[in-house]
Coordinates of C-alpha atoms in Angstrom, one line a residue:
Chain B
M1 CA -46.1 16.1 -10.6
A2 CA -45.8 19.6 -12.6
S3 CA -46.3 19.8 -16.4
A4 CA -42.6 21.0 -16.4
L5 CA -41.2 18.2 -14.8
E6 CA -43.5 16.0 -16.9
Q7 CA -42.3 17.2 -20.0
F8 CA -38.3 16.5 -18.5
V9 CA -39.5 13.5 -17.9
N10 CA -40.7 12.4 -21.4
N11 CA -37.6 13.9 -22.9
V12 CA -34.9 12.4 -21.3
R13 CA -37.7 8.4 -22.0
Q14 CA -37.4 9.6 -25.6
L15 CA -34.3 10.8 -26.2
S16 CA -32.7 8.0 -24.6
A17 CA -34.1 5.8 -26.0
Q18 CA -33.6 7.2 -29.3
G19 CA -30.2 7.9 -28.2
Q20 CA -30.2 10.9 -28.8
M21 CA -27.1 11.4 -26.8
T22 CA -26.0 15.4 -27.3
Q23 CA -30.0 16.4 -27.8
L24 CA -30.4 14.7 -23.8
C25 CA -26.8 16.5 -22.7
E26 CA -27.8 19.5 -23.6
L27 CA -31.7 19.0 -22.6
I28 CA -29.8 17.8 -18.5
N29 CA -27.6 21.0 -19.1
K30 CA -31.1 23.4 -19.2
S31 CA -33.2 21.3 -16.4
G32 CA -30.8 22.4 -13.3
E33 CA -33.5 25.1 -12.0
L34 CA -36.3 23.6 -13.3
L35 CA -35.4 20.9 -11.2
A36 CA -33.6 23.4 -8.5
K37 CA -37.4 24.5 -8.6
N38 CA -39.3 21.4 -7.7
L39 CA -37.0 20.1 -4.4
S40 CA -40.5 17.8 -3.4
H41 CA -41.4 16.1 -6.7
L42 CA -37.1 15.0 -7.4
D43 CA -38.6 11.5 -5.7
T44 CA -41.1 11.1 -8.0
V45 CA -39.1 11.9 -11.3
L46 CA -36.4 9.3 -10.1
G47 CA -39.5 7.2 -9.3
A48 CA -40.2 7.6 -13.3
L49 CA -36.6 6.6 -14.9
D50 CA -34.6 3.8 -15.0
I51 CA -31.1 4.0 -13.1
Q52 CA -29.6 1.8 -16.4
E53 CA -31.6 3.4 -19.2
H54 CA -31.7 7.0 -18.4
S55 CA -28.3 7.3 -16.6
L56 CA -28.1 10.7 -17.3
G57 CA -31.7 12.2 -16.4
V58 CA -31.1 10.3 -12.8
L59 CA -27.6 11.8 -12.5
A60 CA -29.6 15.9 -13.1
V61 CA -31.4 14.7 -10.9
L62 CA -29.3 13.2 -7.6
F63 CA -26.8 16.4 -8.8
V64 CA -30.0 18.9 -7.8
K65 CA -30.5 17.4 -4.7
F66 CA -27.1 16.9 -3.5
S67 CA -25.9 20.8 -4.0
M68 CA -28.8 21.9 -1.6
P69 CA -27.2 23.7 1.5
N70 CA -29.9 21.2 3.9
I71 CA -30.2 17.9 2.8
P72 CA -32.6 16.6 5.3
D73 CA -32.2 13.0 5.0
F74 CA -28.3 11.8 3.7
E75 CA -28.7 8.0 4.3
T76 CA -31.6 7.7 1.5
L77 CA -30.0 9.9 -0.8
F78 CA -26.7 8.9 -0.2
S79 CA -27.4 4.7 -0.5
Q80 CA -29.9 5.9 -3.6
V81 CA -26.0 7.5 -4.9
Q82 CA -24.3 4.4 -4.2
L83 CA -26.7 2.4 -5.8
F84 CA -26.8 4.7 -9.0
I85 CA -23.0 4.5 -9.3
S86 CA -22.8 0.4 -9.6
T87 CA -26.0 0.4 -11.6
C88 CA -26.0 3.6 -14.2
N89 CA -24.6 2.8 -17.2
G90 CA -21.0 3.8 -18.6
E91 CA -21.1 4.5 -21.9
H92 CA -24.3 7.0 -20.6
I93 CA -21.7 8.7 -18.0
R94 CA -18.5 8.8 -20.3
Y95 CA -20.4 10.1 -23.3
C96 CA -21.6 13.7 -21.8
P97 CA -21.8 15.6 -19.1
Y98 CA -18.6 14.1 -17.3
D99 CA -18.4 17.5 -14.7
T100 CA -21.4 16.4 -13.1
F101 CA -20.7 13.2 -12.6
L102 CA -17.3 13.9 -10.7
S103 CA -19.2 17.7 -9.1
L104 CA -21.9 14.8 -7.9
L105 CA -18.7 12.4 -6.4
R106 CA -17.2 15.3 -5.3
M107 CA -20.0 16.7 -3.0
V108 CA -20.8 13.4 -1.7
L109 CA -17.4 12.9 -0.4
M110 CA -17.5 16.1 1.0
H111 CA -20.1 15.4 3.3
L112 CA -18.3 12.0 4.6
F113 CA -14.5 13.0 4.6
L114 CA -14.1 14.9 8.0
S115 CA -16.1 12.3 10.0
Q116 CA -17.0 9.0 8.3
P117 CA -13.9 8.7 4.7
L118 CA -14.2 5.1 4.9
R119 CA -17.7 5.3 3.9
G120 CA -16.6 7.4 0.6
V121 CA -14.2 4.1 -0.6
G122 CA -16.8 1.9 -1.8
I123 CA -18.2 4.3 -4.1
L124 CA -15.4 6.2 -5.5
K125 CA -14.4 2.2 -6.5
L126 CA -17.8 1.9 -7.9
A127 CA -16.9 5.1 -9.9
I128 CA -13.5 4.0 -11.3
D129 CA -14.8 1.1 -12.5
K130 CA -17.3 2.9 -14.6
M131 CA -15.1 5.5 -15.1
Q132 CA -12.1 3.2 -16.7
I133 CA -11.9 1.7 -20.0
N134 CA -9.6 -1.3 -18.6
T135 CA -8.4 -1.8 -15.1
N136 CA -4.9 0.4 -16.5
Q137 CA -6.1 3.1 -17.0
L138 CA -6.1 6.7 -14.4
T139 CA -8.7 8.3 -13.9
S140 CA -9.2 11.6 -11.3
V141 CA -10.8 9.5 -9.0
H142 CA -7.5 7.6 -8.1
A143 CA -6.7 10.5 -6.5
D144 CA -9.9 11.4 -4.8
L145 CA -9.5 7.5 -3.3
C146 CA -6.1 7.2 -2.3
Q147 CA -7.1 10.9 -0.4
L148 CA -9.4 9.9 1.3
C149 CA -7.8 6.4 2.5
L150 CA -4.9 8.8 3.7
L151 CA -7.4 10.3 6.1
A152 CA -8.8 7.3 7.0
K153 CA -5.4 5.6 7.5
C154 CA -7.0 2.7 5.6
F155 CA -4.8 1.8 3.1
K156 CA -5.5 -1.8 2.0
P157 CA -8.9 -0.3 0.0
V158 CA -6.1 1.2 -2.6
L159 CA -3.8 -0.8 -2.4
P160 CA -4.7 -3.0 -5.6
F161 CA -4.8 -0.3 -7.9
L162 CA -1.3 1.6 -6.5
E163 CA -0.2 -2.2 -7.6
L164 CA -1.0 -1.9 -11.1
D165 CA 0.6 -0.2 -14.1
M166 CA -0.4 2.9 -14.8
M167 CA -0.6 2.8 -19.2
D168 CA -3.3 5.2 -19.9
I169 CA -5.3 8.4 -18.9
C170 CA -8.9 8.5 -18.8
K171 CA -9.6 11.9 -21.0
E172 CA -13.0 13.0 -19.6
N173 CA -14.1 14.8 -22.0
G174 CA -11.0 17.3 -21.2
A175 CA -12.3 17.1 -16.8
Y176 CA -8.5 15.1 -16.3
D177 CA -6.1 17.7 -15.1
A178 CA -2.5 17.6 -14.4
K179 CA -3.7 17.8 -10.6
H180 CA -4.9 14.6 -10.6
F181 CA -1.8 12.8 -12.1
L182 CA 0.2 14.4 -9.4
C183 CA -2.3 13.7 -6.6
Y184 CA -2.1 10.5 -7.4
Y185 CA 1.3 9.9 -7.0
Y186 CA 1.4 12.0 -4.6
Y187 CA -0.5 10.6 -1.9
G188 CA -0.3 7.5 -3.4
G189 CA 4.2 7.9 -2.2
M190 CA 2.5 8.8 1.0
I191 CA 0.5 5.9 1.2
Y192 CA 4.0 3.5 0.5
T193 CA 6.1 5.4 2.9
G194 CA 3.5 4.5 5.5
L195 CA 4.1 0.7 4.6
K196 CA 7.5 1.1 4.4
N197 CA 7.9 0.3 1.0
F198 CA 10.6 2.5 0.4
E199 CA 11.5 2.1 -3.1
R200 CA 7.8 2.2 -4.5
A201 CA 7.3 5.6 -2.5
L202 CA 10.3 7.3 -4.1
Y203 CA 9.2 5.8 -7.9
F204 CA 6.3 7.2 -6.8
Y205 CA 7.4 10.3 -6.3
E206 CA 10.1 10.1 -8.5
Q207 CA 5.9 11.0 -11.0
V208 CA 5.7 13.8 -9.7
L209 CA 8.8 15.7 -9.3
N210 CA 9.9 14.2 -13.1
E211 CA 8.0 16.7 -14.6
D212 CA 9.8 19.2 -16.8
P213 CA 7.8 22.5 -15.3
K214 CA 8.1 20.3 -11.7
R215 CA 11.5 20.8 -12.2
A216 CA 11.8 24.5 -12.9
I217 CA 9.6 25.3 -9.9
Y218 CA 12.7 22.4 -7.8
H219 CA 15.1 24.9 -7.5
I220 CA 12.9 27.9 -6.1
F221 CA 11.7 25.0 -3.3
K222 CA 15.7 24.2 -2.6
P223 CA 16.2 26.8 -0.4
L224 CA 12.9 26.0 1.5
S225 CA 13.8 22.7 2.8
N226 CA 17.5 23.1 3.7
A227 CA 16.6 21.0 7.3
Y228 CA 16.3 18.0 4.6
H229 CA 19.7 19.0 2.5
E230 CA 21.4 19.2 5.6
L231 CA 20.3 16.2 7.2
A232 CA 21.4 14.5 3.3
Q233 CA 25.2 15.7 3.8
V234 CA 25.6 14.9 6.9
Y235 CA 24.2 10.9 6.6
A236 CA 26.6 10.8 3.8
T237 CA 29.6 11.4 6.0
N238 CA 27.9 7.9 8.3
N239 CA 28.4 9.8 11.2
P240 CA 25.5 8.6 13.3
A241 CA 27.1 11.6 16.4
E242 CA 26.4 14.4 13.7
L243 CA 23.4 12.8 12.4
R244 CA 22.4 13.1 15.8
S245 CA 23.5 16.9 16.1
Q246 CA 22.0 17.5 12.9
V247 CA 18.9 15.5 13.6
N248 CA 18.7 18.1 17.4
K249 CA 19.6 21.1 15.2
H250 CA 16.3 20.9 12.8
S251 CA 13.7 19.3 15.3
E252 CA 11.0 21.7 15.0
T253 CA 11.1 21.8 11.5
F254 CA 10.5 18.0 11.3
T255 CA 8.2 18.4 13.7
R256 CA 5.9 20.8 12.0
D257 CA 6.4 18.8 8.7
N258 CA 5.2 15.2 10.8
N259 CA 8.2 14.6 9.1
T260 CA 10.0 13.1 12.5
G261 CA 9.3 10.0 12.6
L262 CA 10.6 9.8 9.3
V263 CA 13.7 10.8 10.2
K264 CA 14.2 8.4 12.9
Q265 CA 14.4 5.8 10.8
C266 CA 17.0 7.5 9.1
L267 CA 18.7 7.4 12.0
S268 CA 18.1 4.0 12.3
S269 CA 19.1 2.8 8.7
L270 CA 22.8 4.4 9.6
Y271 CA 23.0 2.4 12.2
K272 CA 22.5 -0.6 10.0
K273 CA 24.4 0.8 6.7
N274 CA 27.1 1.3 8.8
I275 CA 27.4 -2.3 10.4
Q276 CA 26.7 -3.3 7.1
R277 CA 29.9 -1.8 5.9
L278 CA 31.8 -3.7 8.6
T279 CA 31.2 -7.2 6.3
K280 CA 33.5 -5.3 4.0
T281 CA 36.4 -5.5 5.9
F282 CA 35.4 -8.3 8.5
L283 CA 35.2 -11.9 8.7
T284 CA 34.3 -12.1 12.6
L285 CA 34.4 -9.2 14.8
S286 CA 33.1 -9.0 18.7
L287 CA 30.1 -8.1 19.5
Q288 CA 31.5 -5.1 21.9
D289 CA 34.0 -3.9 18.7
M290 CA 31.2 -3.7 17.0
A291 CA 29.8 -1.4 19.2
S292 CA 32.2 0.7 19.7
R293 CA 32.4 1.3 16.0
V294 CA 29.6 1.4 14.8
Q295 CA 29.1 3.6 18.1
L296 CA 26.2 2.0 19.3
S297 CA 26.1 1.5 23.3
G298 CA 27.3 -1.9 23.9
P299 CA 27.8 -5.6 23.3
Q300 CA 23.6 -6.0 24.0
E301 CA 22.4 -3.4 21.5
A302 CA 25.0 -4.8 19.0
E303 CA 23.5 -8.0 18.8
K304 CA 20.3 -6.6 18.9
Y305 CA 20.7 -4.2 15.7
V306 CA 22.2 -7.9 13.8
L307 CA 19.6 -10.1 15.1
H308 CA 16.9 -8.2 13.5
M309 CA 18.5 -7.7 10.1
I310 CA 19.2 -11.5 10.1
E311 CA 15.4 -11.8 10.6
D312 CA 14.3 -8.9 8.1
G313 CA 17.7 -10.4 5.3
E314 CA 19.2 -7.0 5.8
I315 CA 22.9 -9.7 6.8
Y316 CA 24.5 -12.5 6.4
A317 CA 25.7 -13.7 9.5
S318 CA 26.0 -16.2 12.8
I319 CA 25.5 -14.8 16.6
N320 CA 27.9 -16.7 19.0
Q321 CA 27.2 -15.7 22.6
K322 CA 30.0 -17.9 23.8
D323 CA 32.5 -16.1 22.7
G324 CA 30.5 -12.7 22.0
M325 CA 31.3 -13.2 18.1
V326 CA 29.6 -12.6 14.8
C327 CA 30.9 -14.5 11.8
F328 CA 29.8 -12.4 8.5
H329 CA 29.1 -14.8 5.5
D330 CA 28.6 -14.3 1.9
N331 CA 24.7 -14.4 0.2
P332 CA 24.3 -18.0 0.3
E333 CA 22.6 -17.7 -3.1
K334 CA 24.1 -19.1 -5.9
Y335 CA 22.0 -18.5 -8.6
N336 CA 22.0 -22.3 -9.6
N337 CA 18.6 -23.8 -8.4
P338 CA 15.3 -23.5 -9.1
A339 CA 13.5 -21.1 -7.7
M340 CA 15.9 -18.5 -9.2
L341 CA 15.7 -19.7 -12.5
H342 CA 11.1 -19.4 -12.1
K343 CA 12.6 -15.7 -10.5
I344 CA 14.1 -15.4 -13.5
D345 CA 11.5 -16.8 -16.0
Q346 CA 8.9 -14.1 -13.9
E347 CA 10.9 -10.6 -14.6
M348 CA 12.0 -12.3 -18.7
L349 CA 7.9 -13.0 -18.9
K350 CA 7.6 -9.5 -17.8
C351 CA 10.3 -8.2 -20.2
I352 CA 8.4 -9.8 -23.3
E353 CA 5.0 -8.0 -21.6
L354 CA 5.6 -4.6 -21.7
D355 CA 8.0 -5.1 -25.0
E356 CA 4.4 -6.5 -26.9
K357 CA 2.9 -3.0 -24.6
L358 CA 5.3 -0.6 -26.4
K359 CA 5.3 -2.0 -30.5
S360 CA 1.5 -2.1 -29.7
M361 CA 1.5 1.9 -28.1
D362 CA 3.7 2.5 -31.3
Q363 CA 1.3 0.9 -33.9
E364 CA -1.1 3.0 -32.5
I365 CA 0.6 6.3 -33.1
T366 CA 2.2 5.9 -36.6
V367 CA -1.5 5.0 -38.3
N368 CA -2.9 8.2 -36.2
P369 CA -3.9 10.5 -38.8
Q370 CA -2.9 13.7 -36.6
F371 CA 0.4 12.0 -36.6
V372 CA 0.9 11.1 -40.0
Q373 CA 0.4 14.8 -41.4
K374 CA 2.5 16.2 -38.9
S375 CA 5.3 13.5 -39.2
M376 CA 4.6 14.2 -43.2
G377 CA 5.0 18.0 -43.1
T378 CA 7.9 18.0 -41.1
Q379 CA 9.3 15.9 -43.3
E380 CA 8.9 18.7 -45.9
D381 CA 10.7 21.2 -44.2
D382 CA 13.5 19.2 -43.7
V383 CA 15.8 18.5 -46.8
G384 CA 17.4 15.1 -45.8
S385 CA 15.3 12.5 -44.2
K386 CA 13.9 12.2 -40.8
T387 CA 14.7 9.7 -38.2
S388 CA 11.2 8.8 -36.3
S389 CA 12.0 9.1 -32.7
Y390 CA 9.7 5.9 -32.1
S391 CA 12.1 3.5 -34.0
Chain Y
T1 CA -25.9 -3.9 13.4
P2 CA -22.2 -4.5 11.6
V3 CA -22.7 -6.9 8.9
C4 CA -19.3 -9.1 9.7
K5 CA -17.9 -11.7 7.5
W6 CA -15.2 -14.6 7.2
K7 CA -13.2 -15.0 4.0
T8 CA -11.0 -17.5 3.5
D9 CA -8.7 -16.8 0.4
A10 CA -7.8 -20.0 -1.1
L11 CA -4.2 -19.4 -2.8
T12 CA -2.6 -18.1 0.9
N13 CA -5.1 -20.3 3.0
S14 CA -5.4 -17.4 5.4
C15 CA -8.2 -16.1 6.7
S16 CA -9.3 -12.4 6.1
F17 CA -11.8 -10.8 8.8
Y18 CA -14.3 -8.8 6.0
C19 CA -16.4 -6.4 7.5
Q20 CA -18.8 -3.1 6.3
A21 CA -20.4 -1.2 8.7
P22 CA -22.7 1.1 8.1
G23 CA -21.8 4.7 9.7
G24 CA -18.1 3.5 9.6
I25 CA -17.7 2.4 12.8
A26 CA -17.7 -1.3 14.1
T27 CA -18.4 -2.5 17.7
P28 CA -15.4 -2.6 20.1
Q29 CA -15.5 -6.6 18.8
V30 CA -15.1 -6.6 15.8
Y31 CA -12.1 -3.9 16.1
A32 CA -10.2 -6.4 18.3
Q33 CA -10.9 -9.4 16.3
L34 CA -9.3 -7.2 13.3
L35 CA -6.9 -6.1 15.6
V36 CA -5.8 -10.2 16.8
L37 CA -6.2 -11.3 13.1
Y38 CA -3.7 -9.1 11.8
L39 CA -1.3 -9.6 14.2
L40 CA -1.6 -12.9 14.3
H41 CA -0.4 -12.7 10.6
N42 CA 2.3 -10.7 11.3
D43 CA 0.5 -7.6 9.1
M44 CA 1.9 -5.0 12.0
N45 CA 1.4 -2.3 8.9
N46 CA -2.1 -2.4 9.2
A47 CA -2.2 -3.1 12.7
R48 CA -1.3 -0.3 13.4
Y49 CA -3.2 2.5 11.1
L50 CA -6.6 0.4 12.9
W51 CA -5.2 1.5 16.0
K52 CA -4.7 5.4 14.8
R53 CA -8.3 4.7 13.7
I54 CA -9.9 3.1 16.3
P55 CA -11.9 6.1 18.4
Q56 CA -10.3 7.6 21.4
A57 CA -13.8 6.7 23.3
I58 CA -13.8 3.4 21.8
K59 CA -10.2 2.4 23.1
S60 CA -10.4 4.1 26.6
A61 CA -13.5 2.3 27.7
N62 CA -12.1 -1.1 26.4
L63 CA -10.0 -2.9 28.2
E64 CA -9.5 -6.4 25.8
L65 CA -9.0 -4.1 22.7
T66 CA -6.7 -2.2 24.7
A67 CA -5.1 -5.3 26.0
V68 CA -4.9 -7.0 22.0
W69 CA -2.5 -3.5 21.1
A70 CA -0.3 -4.2 24.4
V71 CA 0.5 -7.6 22.6
G72 CA 1.0 -5.4 19.8
Q73 CA 3.1 -3.7 20.8
R74 CA 6.0 -6.1 21.7
I75 CA 5.5 -7.9 18.7
W76 CA 6.6 -4.2 17.2
Q77 CA 9.3 -3.9 19.0
R78 CA 10.3 -7.4 18.1
D79 CA 10.1 -8.4 22.6
F80 CA 9.7 -11.5 22.2
P81 CA 9.8 -12.6 26.2
G82 CA 6.9 -9.5 25.9
I83 CA 5.1 -11.0 23.3
Y84 CA 4.7 -14.1 25.7
S85 CA 3.4 -12.2 28.9
A86 CA 1.6 -10.4 27.8
I87 CA -0.3 -12.8 26.0
A88 CA -0.7 -14.4 29.7
A89 CA -1.0 -10.6 31.1
H90 CA -5.2 -10.9 30.2
Q91 CA -8.1 -13.4 29.7
W92 CA -9.0 -13.3 27.2
S93 CA -12.7 -13.1 25.5
E94 CA -14.0 -16.6 23.8
N95 CA -13.5 -15.0 20.5
I96 CA -10.6 -13.4 21.5
L97 CA -8.5 -16.9 23.6
P98 CA -8.6 -18.8 20.6
V99 CA -6.8 -16.4 17.9
M100 CA -4.5 -15.2 21.0
E101 CA -3.3 -18.6 21.2
A102 CA -2.3 -19.7 17.5
L103 CA -0.6 -16.0 18.1
R104 CA 1.4 -17.3 20.7
E105 CA 2.2 -20.8 18.9
T106 CA 3.0 -18.7 15.6
T107 CA 5.5 -16.6 17.5
R108 CA 6.5 -19.7 18.7
R109 CA 7.8 -21.0 15.7
R110 CA 9.0 -17.6 14.1
A111 CA 11.4 -17.8 17.9
Y112 CA 12.9 -21.1 16.5
G113 CA 13.0 -20.1 13.0
L114 CA 15.3 -17.1 13.8
V115 CA 17.7 -18.6 16.4
A116 CA 18.8 -21.5 14.4
Q117 CA 18.8 -19.1 11.2
A118 CA 20.9 -16.3 13.4
Y119 CA 22.5 -18.1 16.5
T120 CA 25.6 -21.0 16.8
S121 CA 25.2 -20.6 19.9
I122 CA 23.3 -19.0 22.4
M123 CA 23.0 -18.8 26.1
A124 CA 19.7 -21.3 27.7
E125 CA 18.1 -18.6 29.4
D126 CA 18.1 -16.2 26.6
F127 CA 17.2 -18.8 24.2
A128 CA 14.6 -20.1 26.7
A129 CA 13.0 -16.4 27.0
F130 CA 13.2 -16.0 22.7
V131 CA 10.5 -18.8 22.7
G132 CA 8.5 -18.8 26.1
Y133 CA 9.3 -21.7 27.9
S134 CA 11.4 -22.7 31.0
V135 CA 14.8 -23.5 30.8
E136 CA 15.3 -26.5 31.5
D137 CA 11.4 -27.1 28.6
A138 CA 13.1 -24.9 26.5
V139 CA 16.2 -26.8 26.3
K140 CA 15.0 -30.7 26.4
G141 CA 12.5 -29.6 23.6
V142 CA 15.5 -29.2 21.1
V143 CA 17.6 -31.3 22.2
S144 CA 15.5 -33.4 21.2
Q145 CA 15.8 -32.0 17.7
G146 CA 18.9 -32.4 18.1
W147 CA 20.5 -29.4 19.2
Q148 CA 23.6 -29.3 21.1
A149 CA 22.9 -28.5 24.9
D150 CA 25.9 -28.5 27.3
P151 CA 25.0 -28.5 30.6
A152 CA 28.8 -26.9 31.9
T153 CA 28.9 -23.1 29.8
R154 CA 24.8 -23.4 30.0
M155 CA 25.3 -23.1 26.5
V156 CA 22.6 -24.7 23.6
M157 CA 23.7 -25.5 20.0
P158 CA 21.3 -24.9 17.4
Q159 CA 20.6 -26.6 14.3
K160 CA 20.6 -25.4 10.8
P161 CA 16.8 -26.0 9.7
D162 CA 16.9 -27.9 6.0
P163 CA 16.4 -26.1 2.9
P164 CA 12.7 -26.2 2.2
P165 CA 11.8 -29.2 -0.9
V166 CA 12.2 -27.0 -4.0
S167 CA 9.5 -27.6 -7.0
L168 CA 10.7 -28.6 -9.8
V169 CA 9.8 -27.9 -13.4
P170 CA 9.5 -30.3 -16.3
N171 CA 12.2 -29.9 -19.0
E172 CA 9.7 -29.9 -21.5
Q173 CA 8.3 -26.6 -20.4
Q174 CA 11.5 -24.9 -19.1
L175 CA 12.4 -25.9 -23.4
A176 CA 9.6 -23.9 -24.6
R177 CA 9.9 -20.8 -22.5
L178 CA 14.1 -20.8 -23.8
T179 CA 12.5 -21.6 -27.0
D180 CA 10.4 -17.9 -26.5
Y181 CA 13.2 -16.5 -25.3
V182 CA 15.2 -16.7 -27.6
A183 CA 12.3 -15.7 -30.3
F184 CA 12.1 -13.0 -28.3
L185 CA 15.2 -12.0 -28.4
E186 CA 16.5 -12.4 -32.0
N187 CA 13.1 -9.6 -33.1

């Protein structure tokens, strides 16, 4: 091994052992060229370093190897990266060149994105695990994981992350950007839309649109999404024929935006909505009558709709084929049974937990020296007493 | 070679097929097994996306895989008679056959449950199509369970199913919880 490289290895070992993180970071940052010039010896360097003890050194080598325009043996390098991410020292990574770590990750992903996106899932999950201080902390890699799963059309791996409430953001030494937050919620919304969990999808999309700067942009984008606004307006009239003609009018736009599937679901949801509205006026209704009121093709289609809605819990009714009638019922839930009590218990517990979490976050802020200084400073300017916005 | 393991989830008492394939692509047999398991669990979302990401080349070359998806399409459309005929239409390999038979039985159970919940009276022919039996067998089966059948009108009158048994919470636990709530609300 060239002596400059030997020097590098020794320095890495020494600084790591002594816990001299700042010097180690500086060394790493200055060694890029040296490592790039000695490509053929890099495997020897790796052999001389321990993944756990010299995580930053190993990271530097892997980064250089992956930055090369030609990677002779992708599979070996990929397994090296995998091994590194699973066994590296999380503390060291969190301390130092975050953007190197993230860049390495994203370089690996670039190689996988088009051909085999699913393979990247494992290393992204490992990376999140290494970066997070707790499972409710949002990292920039969460967005990458969502994007990867969307590309791979496989959502199971990312669902456990999406289901958690994020309470904190991983600063990543300044590498964390608003873009990562927005992408996470946008991609997450798309995933939930694909899984037809529309309520949660809506919640995620709202996170994207509720940022103040984004509201200003909304006014700019509104005229560009005319087709959708018109669709919403027509939907509110409850008229299926009108809705259908609206869908046809803008079908090119919807197809171009890949939203045809969702638009079709809007149409069938209008039929369901109109059937539900009938329950407010009627106790029983013939299937023929229902079909003409709701503008379905006939009693058979009406029966099918009602049957599906019963199965999905969207309506309480029973079908009497003998007389061709539907009977609407009240919600049989009387809210007086142990199952309901259990449900209320669960909701109460969630509220109590959330309250405790908020109290502790409030506590953290009130003893934060910067906050104290700022609020003391403001009080000197105000004549009257200022009620804290947090109490 | 792909590594495939069965993983049983003790909580839900269900099996999930865990599959890790280097290169990210599995064999057609593995895809077929995973797909049919999703169908068995009525997990149409994951089934649909699995179908979307299976490479076209594997789909075209594999009759059994396409046949599994044909069953899935019927399930997605909630076409009960179609489900039974799609299952019957193919000679399944020994890996898939037991799962398909289980799928047929769960479909039947689902059909019985749905008819009992949704209909106060239903044509015997429609009912038989729902459960995939001949009219005679279908009617005989439910009459023995307490349903009414009228041969003159050819109508079957389902018996509403019994409500599921409720699990009771011990009183001390309830009291303790209420105490917690009051303490929380008063602070």
